[in-house]
Short mmCIF file of C-alpha atoms in Angstrom, two decimals:
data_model
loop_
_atom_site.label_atom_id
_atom_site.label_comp_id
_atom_site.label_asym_id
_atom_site.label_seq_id
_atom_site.Cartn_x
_atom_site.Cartn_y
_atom_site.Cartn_z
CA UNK A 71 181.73 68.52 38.03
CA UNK A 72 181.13 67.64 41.61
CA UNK A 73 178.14 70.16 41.59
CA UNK A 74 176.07 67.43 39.96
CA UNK A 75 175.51 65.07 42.66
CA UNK A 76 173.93 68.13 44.75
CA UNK A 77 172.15 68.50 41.94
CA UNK A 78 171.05 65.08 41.65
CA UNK A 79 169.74 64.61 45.21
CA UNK A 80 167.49 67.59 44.96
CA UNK A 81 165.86 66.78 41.59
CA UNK A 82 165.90 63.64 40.67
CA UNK A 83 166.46 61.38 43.47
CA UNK A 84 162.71 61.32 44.98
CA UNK A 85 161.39 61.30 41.66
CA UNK A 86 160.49 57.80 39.84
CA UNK A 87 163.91 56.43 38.18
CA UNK A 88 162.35 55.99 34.42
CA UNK A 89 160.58 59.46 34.61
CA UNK A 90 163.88 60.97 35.83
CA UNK A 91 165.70 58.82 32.85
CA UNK A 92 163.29 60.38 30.44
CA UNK A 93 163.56 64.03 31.53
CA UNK A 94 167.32 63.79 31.32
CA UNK A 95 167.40 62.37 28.29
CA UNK A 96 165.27 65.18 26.81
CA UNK A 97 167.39 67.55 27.91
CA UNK A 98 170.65 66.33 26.86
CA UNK A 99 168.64 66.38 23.35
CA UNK A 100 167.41 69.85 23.89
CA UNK A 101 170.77 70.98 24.07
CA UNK A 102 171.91 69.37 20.93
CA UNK A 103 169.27 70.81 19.35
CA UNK A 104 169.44 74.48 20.21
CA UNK A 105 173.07 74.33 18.77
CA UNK A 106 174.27 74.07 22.42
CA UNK A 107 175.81 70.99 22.58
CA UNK A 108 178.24 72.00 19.41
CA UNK A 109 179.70 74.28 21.39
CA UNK A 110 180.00 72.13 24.54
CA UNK A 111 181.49 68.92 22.05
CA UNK A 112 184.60 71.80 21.47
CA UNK A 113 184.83 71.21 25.41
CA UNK A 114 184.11 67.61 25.67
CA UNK A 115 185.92 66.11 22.48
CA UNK A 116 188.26 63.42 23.81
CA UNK A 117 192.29 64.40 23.44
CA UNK A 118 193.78 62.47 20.11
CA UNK A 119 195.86 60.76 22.54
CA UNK A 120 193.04 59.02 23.58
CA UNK A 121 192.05 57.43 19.48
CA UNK A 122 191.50 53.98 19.69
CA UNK A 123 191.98 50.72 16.88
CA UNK A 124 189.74 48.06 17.76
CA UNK A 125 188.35 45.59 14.83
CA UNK A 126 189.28 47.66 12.19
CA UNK A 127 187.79 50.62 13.45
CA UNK A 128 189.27 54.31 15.37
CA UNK A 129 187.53 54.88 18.03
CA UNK A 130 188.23 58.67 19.88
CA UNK A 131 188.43 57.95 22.99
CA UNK A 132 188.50 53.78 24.26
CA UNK A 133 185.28 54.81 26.67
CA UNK A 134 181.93 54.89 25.58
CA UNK A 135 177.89 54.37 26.79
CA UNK A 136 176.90 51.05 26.86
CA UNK A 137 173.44 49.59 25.75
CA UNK A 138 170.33 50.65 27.77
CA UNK A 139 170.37 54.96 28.34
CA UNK A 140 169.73 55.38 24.55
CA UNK A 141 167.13 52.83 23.50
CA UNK A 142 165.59 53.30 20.17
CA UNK A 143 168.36 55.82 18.41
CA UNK A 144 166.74 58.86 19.52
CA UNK A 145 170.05 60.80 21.10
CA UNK A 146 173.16 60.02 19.26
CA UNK A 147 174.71 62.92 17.94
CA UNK A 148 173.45 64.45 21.40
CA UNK A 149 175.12 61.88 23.76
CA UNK A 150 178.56 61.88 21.34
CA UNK A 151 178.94 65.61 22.16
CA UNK A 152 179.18 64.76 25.81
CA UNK A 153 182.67 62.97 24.92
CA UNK A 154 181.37 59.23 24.33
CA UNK A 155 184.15 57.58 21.97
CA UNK A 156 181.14 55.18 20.82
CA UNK A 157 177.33 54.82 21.49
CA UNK A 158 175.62 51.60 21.49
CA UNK A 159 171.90 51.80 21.08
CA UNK A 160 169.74 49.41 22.09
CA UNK A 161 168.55 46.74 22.72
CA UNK A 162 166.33 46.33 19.67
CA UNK A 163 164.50 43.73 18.97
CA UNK A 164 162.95 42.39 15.60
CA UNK A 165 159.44 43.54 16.62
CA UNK A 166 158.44 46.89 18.01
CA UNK A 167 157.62 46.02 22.07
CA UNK A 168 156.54 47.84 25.37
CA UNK A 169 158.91 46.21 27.64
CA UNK A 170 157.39 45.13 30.74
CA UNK A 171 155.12 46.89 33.09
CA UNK A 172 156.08 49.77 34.97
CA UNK A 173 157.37 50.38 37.77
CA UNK A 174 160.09 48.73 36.55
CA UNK A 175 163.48 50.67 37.03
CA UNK A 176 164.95 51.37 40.01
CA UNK A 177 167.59 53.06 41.81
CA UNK A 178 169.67 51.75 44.88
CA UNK A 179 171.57 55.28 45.42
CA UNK A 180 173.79 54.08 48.66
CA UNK A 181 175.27 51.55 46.59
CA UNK A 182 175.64 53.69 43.41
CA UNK A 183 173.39 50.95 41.80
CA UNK A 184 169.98 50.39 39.84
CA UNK A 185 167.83 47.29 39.29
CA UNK A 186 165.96 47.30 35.86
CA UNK A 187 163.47 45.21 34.66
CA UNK A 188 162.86 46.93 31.61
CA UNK A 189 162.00 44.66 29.01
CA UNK A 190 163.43 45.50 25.80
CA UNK A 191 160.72 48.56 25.32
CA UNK A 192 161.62 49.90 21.56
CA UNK A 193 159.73 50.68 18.66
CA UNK A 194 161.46 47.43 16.40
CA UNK A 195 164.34 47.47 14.13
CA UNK A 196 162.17 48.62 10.69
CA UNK A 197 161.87 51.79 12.75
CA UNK A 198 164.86 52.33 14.40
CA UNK A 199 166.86 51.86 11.33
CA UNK A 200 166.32 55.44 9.79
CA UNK A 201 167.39 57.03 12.56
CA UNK A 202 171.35 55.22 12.73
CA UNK A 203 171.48 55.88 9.24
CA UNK A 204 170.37 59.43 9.82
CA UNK A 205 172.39 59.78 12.84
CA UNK A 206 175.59 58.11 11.12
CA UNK A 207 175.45 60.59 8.28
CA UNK A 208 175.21 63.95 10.62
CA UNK A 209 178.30 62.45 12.91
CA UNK A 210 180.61 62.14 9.79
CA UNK A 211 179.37 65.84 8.51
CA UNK A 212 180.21 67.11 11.42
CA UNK A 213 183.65 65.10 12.05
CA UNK A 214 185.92 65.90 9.92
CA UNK A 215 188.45 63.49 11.42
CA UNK A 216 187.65 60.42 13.37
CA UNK A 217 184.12 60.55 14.46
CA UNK A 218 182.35 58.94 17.58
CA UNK A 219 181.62 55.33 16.89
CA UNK A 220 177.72 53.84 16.55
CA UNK A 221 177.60 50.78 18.02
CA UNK A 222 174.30 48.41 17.47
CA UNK A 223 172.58 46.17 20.45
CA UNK A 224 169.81 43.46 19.13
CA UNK A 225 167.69 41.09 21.38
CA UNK A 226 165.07 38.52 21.02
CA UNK A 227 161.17 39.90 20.84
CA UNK A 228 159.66 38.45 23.70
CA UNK A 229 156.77 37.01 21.75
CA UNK A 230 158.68 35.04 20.03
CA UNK A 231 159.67 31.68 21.06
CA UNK A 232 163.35 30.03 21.67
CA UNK A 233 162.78 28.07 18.67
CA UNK A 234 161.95 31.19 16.46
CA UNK A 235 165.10 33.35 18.03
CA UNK A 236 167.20 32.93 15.21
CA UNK A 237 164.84 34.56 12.87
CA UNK A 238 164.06 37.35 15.26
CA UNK A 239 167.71 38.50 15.41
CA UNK A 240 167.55 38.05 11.68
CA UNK A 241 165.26 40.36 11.03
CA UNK A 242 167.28 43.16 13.35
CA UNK A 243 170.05 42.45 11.70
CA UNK A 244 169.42 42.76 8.29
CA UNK A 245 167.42 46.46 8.63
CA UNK A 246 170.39 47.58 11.38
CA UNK A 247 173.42 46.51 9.97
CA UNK A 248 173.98 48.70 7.30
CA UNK A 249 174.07 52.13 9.41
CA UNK A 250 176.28 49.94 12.55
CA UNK A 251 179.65 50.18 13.31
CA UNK A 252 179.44 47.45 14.67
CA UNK A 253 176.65 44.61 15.65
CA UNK A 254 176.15 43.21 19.34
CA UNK A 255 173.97 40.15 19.92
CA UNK A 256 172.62 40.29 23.37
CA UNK A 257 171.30 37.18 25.22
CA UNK A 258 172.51 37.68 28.18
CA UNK A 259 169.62 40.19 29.89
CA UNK A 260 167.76 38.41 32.62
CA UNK A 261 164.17 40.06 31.59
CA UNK A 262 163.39 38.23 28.76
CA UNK A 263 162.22 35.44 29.82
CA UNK A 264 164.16 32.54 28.66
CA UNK A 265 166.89 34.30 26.87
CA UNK A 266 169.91 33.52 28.89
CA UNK A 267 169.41 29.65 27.94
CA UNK A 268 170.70 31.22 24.43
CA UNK A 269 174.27 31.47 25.94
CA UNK A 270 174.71 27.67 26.14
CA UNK A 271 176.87 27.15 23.48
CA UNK A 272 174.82 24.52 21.21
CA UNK A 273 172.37 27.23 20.80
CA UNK A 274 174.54 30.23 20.39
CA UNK A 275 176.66 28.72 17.93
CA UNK A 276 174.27 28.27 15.08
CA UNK A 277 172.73 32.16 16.25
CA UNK A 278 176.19 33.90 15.88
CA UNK A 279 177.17 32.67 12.56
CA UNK A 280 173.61 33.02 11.05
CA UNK A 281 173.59 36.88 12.57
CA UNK A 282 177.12 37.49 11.43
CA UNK A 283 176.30 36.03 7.94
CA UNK A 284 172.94 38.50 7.33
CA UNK A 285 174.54 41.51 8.50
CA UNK A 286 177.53 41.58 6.32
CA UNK A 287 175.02 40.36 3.31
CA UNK A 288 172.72 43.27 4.65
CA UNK A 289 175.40 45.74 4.79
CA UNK A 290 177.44 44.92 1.85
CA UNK A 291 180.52 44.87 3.82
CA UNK A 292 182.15 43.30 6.87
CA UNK A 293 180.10 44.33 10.46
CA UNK A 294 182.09 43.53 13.07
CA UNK A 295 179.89 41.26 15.45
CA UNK A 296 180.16 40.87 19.39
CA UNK A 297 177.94 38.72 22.15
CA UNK A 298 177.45 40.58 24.99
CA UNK A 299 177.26 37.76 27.75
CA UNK A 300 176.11 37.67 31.72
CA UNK A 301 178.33 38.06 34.89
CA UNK A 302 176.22 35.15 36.64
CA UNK A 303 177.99 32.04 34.02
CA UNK A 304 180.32 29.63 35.71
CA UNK A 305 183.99 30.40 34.46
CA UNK A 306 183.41 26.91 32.54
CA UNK A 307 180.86 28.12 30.62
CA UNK A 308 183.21 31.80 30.19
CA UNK A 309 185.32 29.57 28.74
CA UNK A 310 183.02 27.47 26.21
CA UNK A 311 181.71 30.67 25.16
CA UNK A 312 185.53 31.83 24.39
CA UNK A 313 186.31 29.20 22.74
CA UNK A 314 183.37 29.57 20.99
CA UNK A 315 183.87 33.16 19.92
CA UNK A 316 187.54 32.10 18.60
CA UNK A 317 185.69 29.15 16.22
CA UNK A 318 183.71 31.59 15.33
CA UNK A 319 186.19 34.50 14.17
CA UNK A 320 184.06 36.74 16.20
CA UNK A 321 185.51 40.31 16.34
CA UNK A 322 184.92 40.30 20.12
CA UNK A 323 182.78 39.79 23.21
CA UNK A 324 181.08 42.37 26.03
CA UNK A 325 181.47 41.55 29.26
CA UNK A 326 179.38 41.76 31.27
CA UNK A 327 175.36 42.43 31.40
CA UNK A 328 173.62 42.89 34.60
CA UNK A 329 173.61 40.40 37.30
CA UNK A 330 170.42 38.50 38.68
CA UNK A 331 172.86 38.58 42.46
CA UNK A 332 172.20 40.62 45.16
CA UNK A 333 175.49 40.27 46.91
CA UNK A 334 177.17 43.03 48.77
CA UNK A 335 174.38 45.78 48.99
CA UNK A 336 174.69 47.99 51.88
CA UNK A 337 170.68 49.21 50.80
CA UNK A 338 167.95 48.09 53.41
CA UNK A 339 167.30 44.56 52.90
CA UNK A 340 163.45 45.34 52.35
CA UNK A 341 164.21 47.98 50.02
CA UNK A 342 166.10 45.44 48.18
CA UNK A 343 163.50 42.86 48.19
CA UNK A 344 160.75 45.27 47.26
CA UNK A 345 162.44 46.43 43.86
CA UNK A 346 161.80 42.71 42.91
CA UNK A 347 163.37 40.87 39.84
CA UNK A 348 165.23 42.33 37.46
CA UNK A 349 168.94 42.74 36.32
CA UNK A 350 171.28 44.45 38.76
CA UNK A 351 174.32 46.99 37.69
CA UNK A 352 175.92 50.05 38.80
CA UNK A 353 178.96 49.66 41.74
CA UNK A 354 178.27 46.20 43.20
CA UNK A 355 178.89 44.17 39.75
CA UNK A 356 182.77 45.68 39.53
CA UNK A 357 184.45 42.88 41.06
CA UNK A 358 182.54 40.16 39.59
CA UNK A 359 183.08 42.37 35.60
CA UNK A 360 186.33 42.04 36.11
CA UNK A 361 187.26 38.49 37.32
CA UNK A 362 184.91 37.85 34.13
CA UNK A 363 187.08 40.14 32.16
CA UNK A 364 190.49 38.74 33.24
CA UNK A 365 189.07 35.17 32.26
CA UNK A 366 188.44 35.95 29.50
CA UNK A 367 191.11 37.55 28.49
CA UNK A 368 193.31 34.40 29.56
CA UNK A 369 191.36 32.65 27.33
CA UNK A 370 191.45 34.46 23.88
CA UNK A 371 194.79 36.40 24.49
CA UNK A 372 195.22 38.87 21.76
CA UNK A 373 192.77 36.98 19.14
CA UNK A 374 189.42 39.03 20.28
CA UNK A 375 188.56 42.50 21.64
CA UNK A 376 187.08 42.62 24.88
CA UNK A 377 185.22 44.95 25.72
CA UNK A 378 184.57 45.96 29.82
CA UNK A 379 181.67 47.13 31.34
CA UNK A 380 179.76 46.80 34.67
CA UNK A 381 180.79 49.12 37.64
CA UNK A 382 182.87 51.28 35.94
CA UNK A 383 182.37 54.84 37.70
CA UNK A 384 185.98 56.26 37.00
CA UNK A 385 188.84 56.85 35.06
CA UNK A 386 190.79 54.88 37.64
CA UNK A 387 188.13 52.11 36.86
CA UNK A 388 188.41 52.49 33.25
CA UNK A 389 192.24 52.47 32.99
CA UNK A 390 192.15 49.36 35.39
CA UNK A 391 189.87 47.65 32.65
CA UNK A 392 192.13 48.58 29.82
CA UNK A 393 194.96 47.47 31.78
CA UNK A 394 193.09 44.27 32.86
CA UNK A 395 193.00 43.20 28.60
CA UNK A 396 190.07 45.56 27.58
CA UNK A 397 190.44 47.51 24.11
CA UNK A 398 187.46 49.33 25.09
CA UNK A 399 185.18 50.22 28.05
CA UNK A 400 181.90 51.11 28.69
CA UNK A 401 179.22 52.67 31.21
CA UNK A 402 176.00 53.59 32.11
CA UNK A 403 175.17 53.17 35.85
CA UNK A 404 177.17 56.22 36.80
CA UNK A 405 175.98 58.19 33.93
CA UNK A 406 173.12 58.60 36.34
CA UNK A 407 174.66 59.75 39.19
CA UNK A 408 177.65 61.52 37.90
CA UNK A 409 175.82 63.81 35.32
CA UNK A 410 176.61 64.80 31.73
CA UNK A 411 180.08 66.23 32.00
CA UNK A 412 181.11 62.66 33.06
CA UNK A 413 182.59 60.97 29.90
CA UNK A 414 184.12 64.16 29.54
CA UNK A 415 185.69 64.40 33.05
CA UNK A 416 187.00 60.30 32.35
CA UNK A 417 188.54 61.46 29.04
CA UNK A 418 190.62 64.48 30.82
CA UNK A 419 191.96 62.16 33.60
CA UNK A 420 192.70 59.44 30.75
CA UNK A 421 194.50 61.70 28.65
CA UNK A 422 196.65 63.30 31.70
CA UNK A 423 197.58 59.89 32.66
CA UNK A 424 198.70 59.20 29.17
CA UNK A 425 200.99 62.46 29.14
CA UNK A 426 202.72 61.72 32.38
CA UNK A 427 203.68 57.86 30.97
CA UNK A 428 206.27 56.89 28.47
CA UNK A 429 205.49 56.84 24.90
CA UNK A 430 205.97 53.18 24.98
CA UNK A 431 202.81 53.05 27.33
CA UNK A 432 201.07 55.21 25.64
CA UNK A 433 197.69 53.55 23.46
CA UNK A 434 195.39 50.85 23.37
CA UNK A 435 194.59 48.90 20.30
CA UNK A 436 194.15 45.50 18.87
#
């Protein structure tokens, strides 16, 4: 597993982050395709110890791939036979967009970190929507048991004004609720511009329920829904935005996004700087995910699930999470740097660590 790094330096670290994403991402589709990746799932499949409850849902394994590597729906069955308990695609937003201009991802590899600007770039919900439902079907075909979980990001078009946001999201979640496991509204990225002000909890409120209300309509049946909020709030407004959630009945709440901070880089200072705006994750944002976490957690006790993500590189980090009050945890950032055998590698360490505890200790579920 540690061959990857190596591997990493040589070809893909002098190469532009996005183009590097791209051919990566193709191959870990190739494989799936050429019947490949069926055999390496036998490998990679998480250890039943490792099956999951959270809102009415079995999860295989409480670690999965957060928003961002897997856009527009294009890889799922491909990126669940690399071990992912759960894939959440996205973000997608209401109208097909090309995200900002480019250059605009980029890596910071002596912190283990990457700055995106991205933009939302997907091809709109209408279009995206075939491809869950297409994807959902072929994971439950080929899972005779519990299957890998599909998890569903939406964002506001950038087009679209703050006063039009709530029919936006509308309009993603009425084509992409029916094929999600679950629903995640997202106003917490720091490239749209203006989105964030969404988190304040006069405008969120009236978002949430209207979201939550078209999706089970749209779906016919209960979607569990989720905000996904930023690491850069004051704990006051962590807390409104709990309490909020709890009014609500919201099934739970991601935390956190990427951080507009630059605190704590060892990177040159003019590498930094040149990178320019854009939402920071990877390594640096684990101490600040966490004190966000355990907040939160204080705060809605057993009545949400929380679920962790934002410098998690290990299953150390992930089991720290889980013991922190997360049902679930996610990544990404590492993803990049570790390779593809690195959910799988998380799942092994989780699963020996379960073995060697009581069976009191054993499970996570809410």
């Amino acid at each position: 597993m540690r061959v990857y790094p190596t591997f990493f330096k040589l070809a893909f670290s002098w190469m532009d982050a996005e183009k590097a994403h791209k051919i990566g991402f193709q191959a870990i589709r190739y494989a799936h395709r050429s019947g490949a990746g069926r055999v390496l799932a036998k490998m990679t499949a998480p250890h039943p110890s490792l099956r999951t409850e959270a809102f009415g849902l079995t999860f295989p394994s409480p670690f999965g791939l957060a928003a961002g590597f897997d856009k527009e729906g294009h890889g799922i069955e491909a990126l669940a036979e690399l071990g992912f308990g759960h894939v959440e695609v996205g973000t997608i937003t209401g109208q097909a967009q090309p995200g900002n201009e480019k250059p605009r991802l980029f890596r910071l590899i002596e912190d283990k970190a990457v700055i995106n600007r991205m933009g939302f770039n997907n091809d709109g919900a209408a279009a995206v929507a075939p491809r869950l439902k297409a994807a959902r079907a072929a994971l439950q075909r080929t899972h005779s048991g519990v299957r890998p979980v599909i998890g569903v990001n939406i964002g506001k078009t950038k087009v679209v004004e703050l006063d039009d946001a709530v029919e936006d999201y509308l309009v993603s979640a009425r084509n992409l609720a029916p094929a999600a496991d679950y629903l995640v509204v997202n106003v917490s990225s720091p490239n749209t511009p203006g989105l964030r002000l969404l988190q304040n909890v006069e405008t969120l409120r009236p978002l949430l329920r209207a979201v939550g209300d078209a999706a089970d309509e749209s779906a016919g049946r209960h979607v569990p829904l989720l905000v996904k909020i930023a690491p850069d709030l004051s704990d006051e407004d962590i807390d409104d935005v709990a309490r909020l959630a709890l009014d609500l009945k919201l099934d739970g709440i991601i935390a956190t996004n990427t951080t507009i901070g630059r605190e704590g880089l060892t990177s040159d200072p003019d590498k930094v700087e040149a990178c320019g705006a854009g939402g920071l994750s990877g390594a640096p944002l684990k101490g600040r995910s966490l004190e966000v976490l355990r907040r939160l957690k204080a705060a809605v006790g057993e009545g949400l699930v929380l679920i962790a993500v934002g410098g998690v590189q290990s299953a150390a980090d992930v089991q720290e999470r889980l013991d922190a009050g997360a049902t679930l945890v996610q990544g990404y950032t590492a993803f990049l740097y570790e390779g593809p055998f690195w959910a799988a590698g998380i799942n092994r360490a989780l699963a020996k660590r379960r073995s060697q505890a009581s069976p009191l200790s054993r499970g996570t579920s809410i």
